XYZ file of C-alpha atoms in Angstrom:
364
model
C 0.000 0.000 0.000
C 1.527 3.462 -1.429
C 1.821 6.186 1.098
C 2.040 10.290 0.633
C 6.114 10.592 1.106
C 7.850 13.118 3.496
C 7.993 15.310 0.538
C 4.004 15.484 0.076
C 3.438 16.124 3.728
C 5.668 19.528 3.581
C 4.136 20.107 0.377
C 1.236 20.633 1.937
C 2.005 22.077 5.045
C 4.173 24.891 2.675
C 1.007 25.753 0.272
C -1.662 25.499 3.073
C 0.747 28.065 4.963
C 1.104 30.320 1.878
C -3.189 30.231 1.220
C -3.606 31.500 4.965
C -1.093 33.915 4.492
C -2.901 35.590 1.589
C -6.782 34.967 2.830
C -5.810 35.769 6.621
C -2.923 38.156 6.824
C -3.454 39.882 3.232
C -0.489 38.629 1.174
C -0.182 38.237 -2.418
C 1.261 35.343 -3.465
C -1.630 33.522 -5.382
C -3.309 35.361 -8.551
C -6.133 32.416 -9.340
C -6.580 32.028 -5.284
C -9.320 33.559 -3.319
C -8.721 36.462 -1.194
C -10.101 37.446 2.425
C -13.143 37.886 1.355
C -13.832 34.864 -1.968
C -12.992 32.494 0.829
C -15.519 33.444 3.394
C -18.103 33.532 0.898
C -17.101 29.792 -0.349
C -16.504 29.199 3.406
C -20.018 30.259 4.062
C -21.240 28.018 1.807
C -19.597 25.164 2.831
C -20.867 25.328 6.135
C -24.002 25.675 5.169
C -23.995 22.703 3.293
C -22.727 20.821 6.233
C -25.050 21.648 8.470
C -27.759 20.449 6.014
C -26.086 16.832 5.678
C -25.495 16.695 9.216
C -29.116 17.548 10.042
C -30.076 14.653 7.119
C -27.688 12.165 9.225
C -29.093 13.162 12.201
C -32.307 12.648 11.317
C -31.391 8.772 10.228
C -30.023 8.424 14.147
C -26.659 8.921 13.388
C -25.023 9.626 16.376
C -22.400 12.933 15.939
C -20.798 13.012 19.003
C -17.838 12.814 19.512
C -16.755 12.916 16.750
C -13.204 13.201 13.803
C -12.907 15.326 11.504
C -10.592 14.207 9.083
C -8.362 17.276 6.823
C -10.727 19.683 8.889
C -8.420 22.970 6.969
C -9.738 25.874 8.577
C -12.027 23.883 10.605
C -15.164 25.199 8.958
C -17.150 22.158 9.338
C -16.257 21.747 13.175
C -17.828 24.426 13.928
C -20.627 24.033 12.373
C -20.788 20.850 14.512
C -19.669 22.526 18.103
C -22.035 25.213 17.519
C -25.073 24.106 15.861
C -25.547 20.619 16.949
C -23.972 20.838 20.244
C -21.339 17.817 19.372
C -17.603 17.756 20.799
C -15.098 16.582 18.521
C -11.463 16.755 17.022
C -10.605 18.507 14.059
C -7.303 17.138 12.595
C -4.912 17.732 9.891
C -1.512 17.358 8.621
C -1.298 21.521 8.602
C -0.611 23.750 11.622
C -1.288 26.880 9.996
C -4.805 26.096 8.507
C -5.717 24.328 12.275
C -4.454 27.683 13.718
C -6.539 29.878 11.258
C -9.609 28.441 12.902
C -9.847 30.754 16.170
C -9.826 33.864 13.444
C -12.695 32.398 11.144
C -14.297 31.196 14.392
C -14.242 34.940 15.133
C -15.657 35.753 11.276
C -18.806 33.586 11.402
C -19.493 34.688 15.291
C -18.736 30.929 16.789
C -17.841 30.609 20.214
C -16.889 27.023 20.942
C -13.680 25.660 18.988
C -13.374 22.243 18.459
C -9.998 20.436 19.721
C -7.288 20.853 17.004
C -4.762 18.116 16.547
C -2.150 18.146 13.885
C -1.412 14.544 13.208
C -0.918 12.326 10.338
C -3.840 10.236 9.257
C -1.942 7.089 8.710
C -1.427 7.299 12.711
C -4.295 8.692 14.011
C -3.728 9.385 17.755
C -7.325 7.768 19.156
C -7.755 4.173 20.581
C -9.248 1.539 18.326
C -13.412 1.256 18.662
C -13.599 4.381 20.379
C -15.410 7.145 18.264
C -18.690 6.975 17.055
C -18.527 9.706 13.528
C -15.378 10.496 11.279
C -16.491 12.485 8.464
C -13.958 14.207 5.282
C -14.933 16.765 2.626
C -12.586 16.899 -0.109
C -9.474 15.225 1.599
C -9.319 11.549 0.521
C -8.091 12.092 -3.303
C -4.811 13.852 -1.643
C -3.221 10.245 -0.750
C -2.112 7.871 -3.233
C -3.635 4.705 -2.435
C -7.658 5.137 -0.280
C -6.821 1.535 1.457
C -4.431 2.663 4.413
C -6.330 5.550 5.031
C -9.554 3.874 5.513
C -8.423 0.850 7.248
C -7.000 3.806 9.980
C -10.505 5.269 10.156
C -12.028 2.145 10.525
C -10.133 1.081 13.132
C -10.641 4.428 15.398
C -14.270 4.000 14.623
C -16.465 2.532 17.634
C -18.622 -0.805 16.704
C -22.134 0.510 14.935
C -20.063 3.638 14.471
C -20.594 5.715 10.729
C -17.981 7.122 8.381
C -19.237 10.256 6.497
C -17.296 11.808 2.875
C -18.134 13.937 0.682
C -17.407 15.955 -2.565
C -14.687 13.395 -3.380
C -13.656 13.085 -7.401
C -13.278 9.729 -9.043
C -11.652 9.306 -12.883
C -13.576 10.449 -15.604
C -13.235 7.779 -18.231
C -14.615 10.323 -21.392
C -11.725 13.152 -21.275
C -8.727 14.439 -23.539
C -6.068 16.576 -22.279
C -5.978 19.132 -25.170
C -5.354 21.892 -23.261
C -4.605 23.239 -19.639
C -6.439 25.814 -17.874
C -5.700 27.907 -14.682
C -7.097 27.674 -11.845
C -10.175 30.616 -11.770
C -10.677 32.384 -8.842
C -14.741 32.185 -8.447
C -14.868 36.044 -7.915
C -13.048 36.707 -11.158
C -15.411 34.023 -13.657
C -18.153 36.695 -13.489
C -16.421 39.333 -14.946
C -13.673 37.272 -16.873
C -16.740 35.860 -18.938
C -18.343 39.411 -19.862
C -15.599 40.325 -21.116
C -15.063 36.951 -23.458
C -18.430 37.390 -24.687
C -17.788 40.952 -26.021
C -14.686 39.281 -28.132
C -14.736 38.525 -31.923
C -15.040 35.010 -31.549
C -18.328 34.811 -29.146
C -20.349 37.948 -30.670
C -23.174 35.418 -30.996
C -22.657 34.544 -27.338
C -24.607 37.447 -25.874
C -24.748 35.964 -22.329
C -21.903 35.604 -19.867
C -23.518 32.897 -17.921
C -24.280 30.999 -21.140
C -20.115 31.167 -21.744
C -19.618 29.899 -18.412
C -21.339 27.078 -19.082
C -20.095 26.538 -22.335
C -16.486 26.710 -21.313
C -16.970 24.458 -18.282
C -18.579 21.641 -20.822
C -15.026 21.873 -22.632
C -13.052 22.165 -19.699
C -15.001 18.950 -18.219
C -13.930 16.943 -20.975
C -10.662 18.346 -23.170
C -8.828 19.797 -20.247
C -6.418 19.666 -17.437
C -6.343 22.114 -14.325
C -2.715 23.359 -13.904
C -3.156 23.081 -9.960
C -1.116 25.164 -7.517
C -1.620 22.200 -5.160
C 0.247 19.778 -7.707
C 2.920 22.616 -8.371
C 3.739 22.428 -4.817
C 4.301 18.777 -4.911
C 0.401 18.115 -3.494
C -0.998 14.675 -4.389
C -4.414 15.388 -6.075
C -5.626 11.475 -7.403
C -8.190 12.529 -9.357
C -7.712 9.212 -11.226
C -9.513 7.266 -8.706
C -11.031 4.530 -10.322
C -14.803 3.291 -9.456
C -12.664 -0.115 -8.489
C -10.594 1.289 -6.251
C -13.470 3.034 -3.838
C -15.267 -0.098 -3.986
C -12.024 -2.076 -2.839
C -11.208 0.137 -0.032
C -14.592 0.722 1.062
C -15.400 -3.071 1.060
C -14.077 -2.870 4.744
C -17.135 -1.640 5.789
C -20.367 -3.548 6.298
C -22.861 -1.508 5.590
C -22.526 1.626 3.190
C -24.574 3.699 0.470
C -21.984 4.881 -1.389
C -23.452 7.456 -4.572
C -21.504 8.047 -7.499
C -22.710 11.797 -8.799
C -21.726 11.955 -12.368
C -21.259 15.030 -14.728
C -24.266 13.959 -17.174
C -26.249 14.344 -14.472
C -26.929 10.395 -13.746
C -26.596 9.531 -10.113
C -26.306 6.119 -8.814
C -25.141 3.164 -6.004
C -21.685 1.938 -5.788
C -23.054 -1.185 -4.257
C -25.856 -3.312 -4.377
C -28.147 -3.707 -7.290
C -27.929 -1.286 -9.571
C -29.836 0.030 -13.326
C -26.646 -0.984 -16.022
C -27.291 1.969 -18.063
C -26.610 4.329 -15.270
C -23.563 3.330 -14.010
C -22.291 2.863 -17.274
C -23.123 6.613 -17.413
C -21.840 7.692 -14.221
C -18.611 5.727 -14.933
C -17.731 6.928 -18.766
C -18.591 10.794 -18.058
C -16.609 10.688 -14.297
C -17.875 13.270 -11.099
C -18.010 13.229 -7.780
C -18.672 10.161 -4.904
C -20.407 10.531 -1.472
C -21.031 8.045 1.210
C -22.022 7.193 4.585
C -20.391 3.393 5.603
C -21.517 2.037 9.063
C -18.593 -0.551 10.748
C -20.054 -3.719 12.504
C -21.528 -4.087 16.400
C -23.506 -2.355 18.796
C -24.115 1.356 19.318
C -21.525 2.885 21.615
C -22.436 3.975 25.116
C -23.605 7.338 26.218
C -20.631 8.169 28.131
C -18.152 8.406 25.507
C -15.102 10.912 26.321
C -13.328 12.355 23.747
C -10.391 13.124 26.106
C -10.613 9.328 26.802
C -10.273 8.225 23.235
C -6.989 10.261 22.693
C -3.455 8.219 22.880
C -0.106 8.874 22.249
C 1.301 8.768 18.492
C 4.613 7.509 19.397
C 3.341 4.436 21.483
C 0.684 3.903 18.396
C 3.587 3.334 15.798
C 4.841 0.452 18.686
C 1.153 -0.964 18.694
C 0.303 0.373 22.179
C -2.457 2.387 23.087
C -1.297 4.769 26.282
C -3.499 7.633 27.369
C -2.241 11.869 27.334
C -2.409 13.813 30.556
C -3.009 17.364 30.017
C 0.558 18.801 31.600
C 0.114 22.738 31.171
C 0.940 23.681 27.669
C 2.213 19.599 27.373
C -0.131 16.409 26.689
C 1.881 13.545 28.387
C 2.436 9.811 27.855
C 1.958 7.768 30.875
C 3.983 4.829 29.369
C 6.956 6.127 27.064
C 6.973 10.203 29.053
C 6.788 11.356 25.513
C 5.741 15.386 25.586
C 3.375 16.576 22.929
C 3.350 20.699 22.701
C 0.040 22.790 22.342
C 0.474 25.975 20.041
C -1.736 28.631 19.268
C -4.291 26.257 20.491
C -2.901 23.266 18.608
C -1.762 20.313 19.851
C 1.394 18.733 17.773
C 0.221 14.663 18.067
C 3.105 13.757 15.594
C 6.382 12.031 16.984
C 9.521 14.192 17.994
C 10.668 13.032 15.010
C 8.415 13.941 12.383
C 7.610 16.979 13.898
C 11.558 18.194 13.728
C 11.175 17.227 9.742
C 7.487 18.881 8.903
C 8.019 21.726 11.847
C 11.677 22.554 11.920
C 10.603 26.261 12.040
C 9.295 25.709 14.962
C 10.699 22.250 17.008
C 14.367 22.689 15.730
């Protein structure tokens, strides 16, 4: 099973530091990025969206708390959960600086409880085995190479009768030629990007701007390739996922609705029966795949701590599970004494040693 490398993991810990430097602290570095204020619109959006799915799960007895959230970025959908559903929960990801950038956006969209922020690595995720009831992604699975190690981790932390929520995750589009690349478009530029195209010699009979837009995303769709920022930074985006390789990694699970959302519009199941001509639809034209996969056993108990379910990284790599003590500005090992630092609110649950090689700025 392929990991992301050393060099992936500072990849993105270098580009998510350089998009929170230009949509927090007002730097230019990215022309086809959102600023300040494009990325609290989008952010709006998402959360919006999540509380919607959340209240759907909900209503199907999911149980949300506590709860995971896996490549949380700015933490958006955490607080949407802390705040609007009353859950407690982790937000984790392999980036300090987008963790950190929570407190201001918590501050933006008028949220007062934060969820706890752990930067960790997903392929050692510092809870015990069986102990949390919800993990839930957006967007974060097609950043690792191979889906298999990454779900067997989440299935493992996941408590018996426990879900597994993800969404807005890309898998390849069989019906495409790369004829051309295109940038990256900024959403707040599109608008005004497209009247002016439709003014130009060559679209005269294209009076409407939005009619462009969706003209050009039709050929971008299918002739095109997205000259990433993420990918010139050395960022794994997979968006060559095939329909085989969900269903292999998912398989784990046993029970799941797993929805493949394709671009002509044709929705339908991973697994179970299925009508042929739609997923031969969904699976030629390519989009996006949602699911919600429940692991085997009984409904955890009420009393479920999430301070409980946290254990120490370096005694996880050794196949032991030893609870933190909070120690000050320190979480604590009991077994190996291992320290694990807390900054700007953050707690660092990598090794010594990998957080010296993704952190040297600030552990050297």
């Amino acid at each position: 099973m392929t990991q992301q490398s050393l060099k992936n993991k500072r990849s993105e810990i270098r580009f998510r530091r350089d998009l929170i430097s230009q949509q927090v602290e007002d730097a230019a570095i990215f022309d086809d990025e959102y600023d300040a204020k494009g990325i609290e619109e989008i952010l709006t959006a998402r959360m919006e969206e999540t509380a919607r799915k959340m209240r759907l799960l909900k209503e199907e007895g999911v149980r949300l708390s506590p709860y995971i959230e896996i490549g949380a970025e700015r933490c958006q959908s955490s607080l949407v959960m802390e705040n609007d559903f009353g859950a407690t929960g982790a937000a984790v990801d392999i980036s300090y600086d987008m963790l950190k950038s929570c407190s201001y956006y918590a501050g933006v969209f008028g949220k007062t409880k934060i969820p706890l922020r752990a930067c960790c690595d997903v392929y050692n995720l510092p809870f015990r085995s069986n102990s949390i009831p919800f993990a839930f992604c957006y967007e974060t699975l097609h950043h690792f190479p191979d889906l298999t190690p990454v779900i067997k981790e989440i299935h493992r932390v996941l408590s018996p009768g426990g879900y597994f929520f993800f969404d807005k995750e890309p898998y390849r589009q069989i019906l495409h030629l790369s004829l051309y690349k295109r940038k990256k478009a900024a959403f707040r530029g599109q608008q005004a990007k497209a009247t002016q195209l439709s003014g130009a010699s060559k679209l005269r009979k294209i009076s409407s701007p939005i009619l462009f837009l969706k003209i050009r995303k039709m050929c971008d769709d299918f002739f095109s390739t997205a000259e990433l920022n993420e990918i010139k930074y050395g960022i794994i985006e997979n968006h060559g996922l095939s329909v085989g390789a969900w269903k292999r990694a998912l398989g784990l699970f046993d029970e799941k609705r797993v929805e493949l959302q394709s671009r002509a519009g044709v929705n339908t199941g991973l697994f179970g029966p299925r009508h042929s001509a739609r997923f031969l639809k969904a699976w030629l034209f390519g989009g996006n795949i949602t699911g919600l996969c429940r692991k085997i056993g009984s409904a955890v108990k009420d009393d479920v701590s999430l301070q409980d379910t946290t254990i120490c990284p370096c005694c996880q790599k050794d196949k032991r599970e030893s609870g933190l003590t909070q120690n000050g500005r320190f979480f604590s090992c009991k077994v190996c004494s291992s320290d694990f630092p807390v900054v700007d609110g953050v707690i660092f649950l990598l090794t010594p040693e990998e957080r010296k090689k993704l952190y040297p700025e600030i552990f050297e």
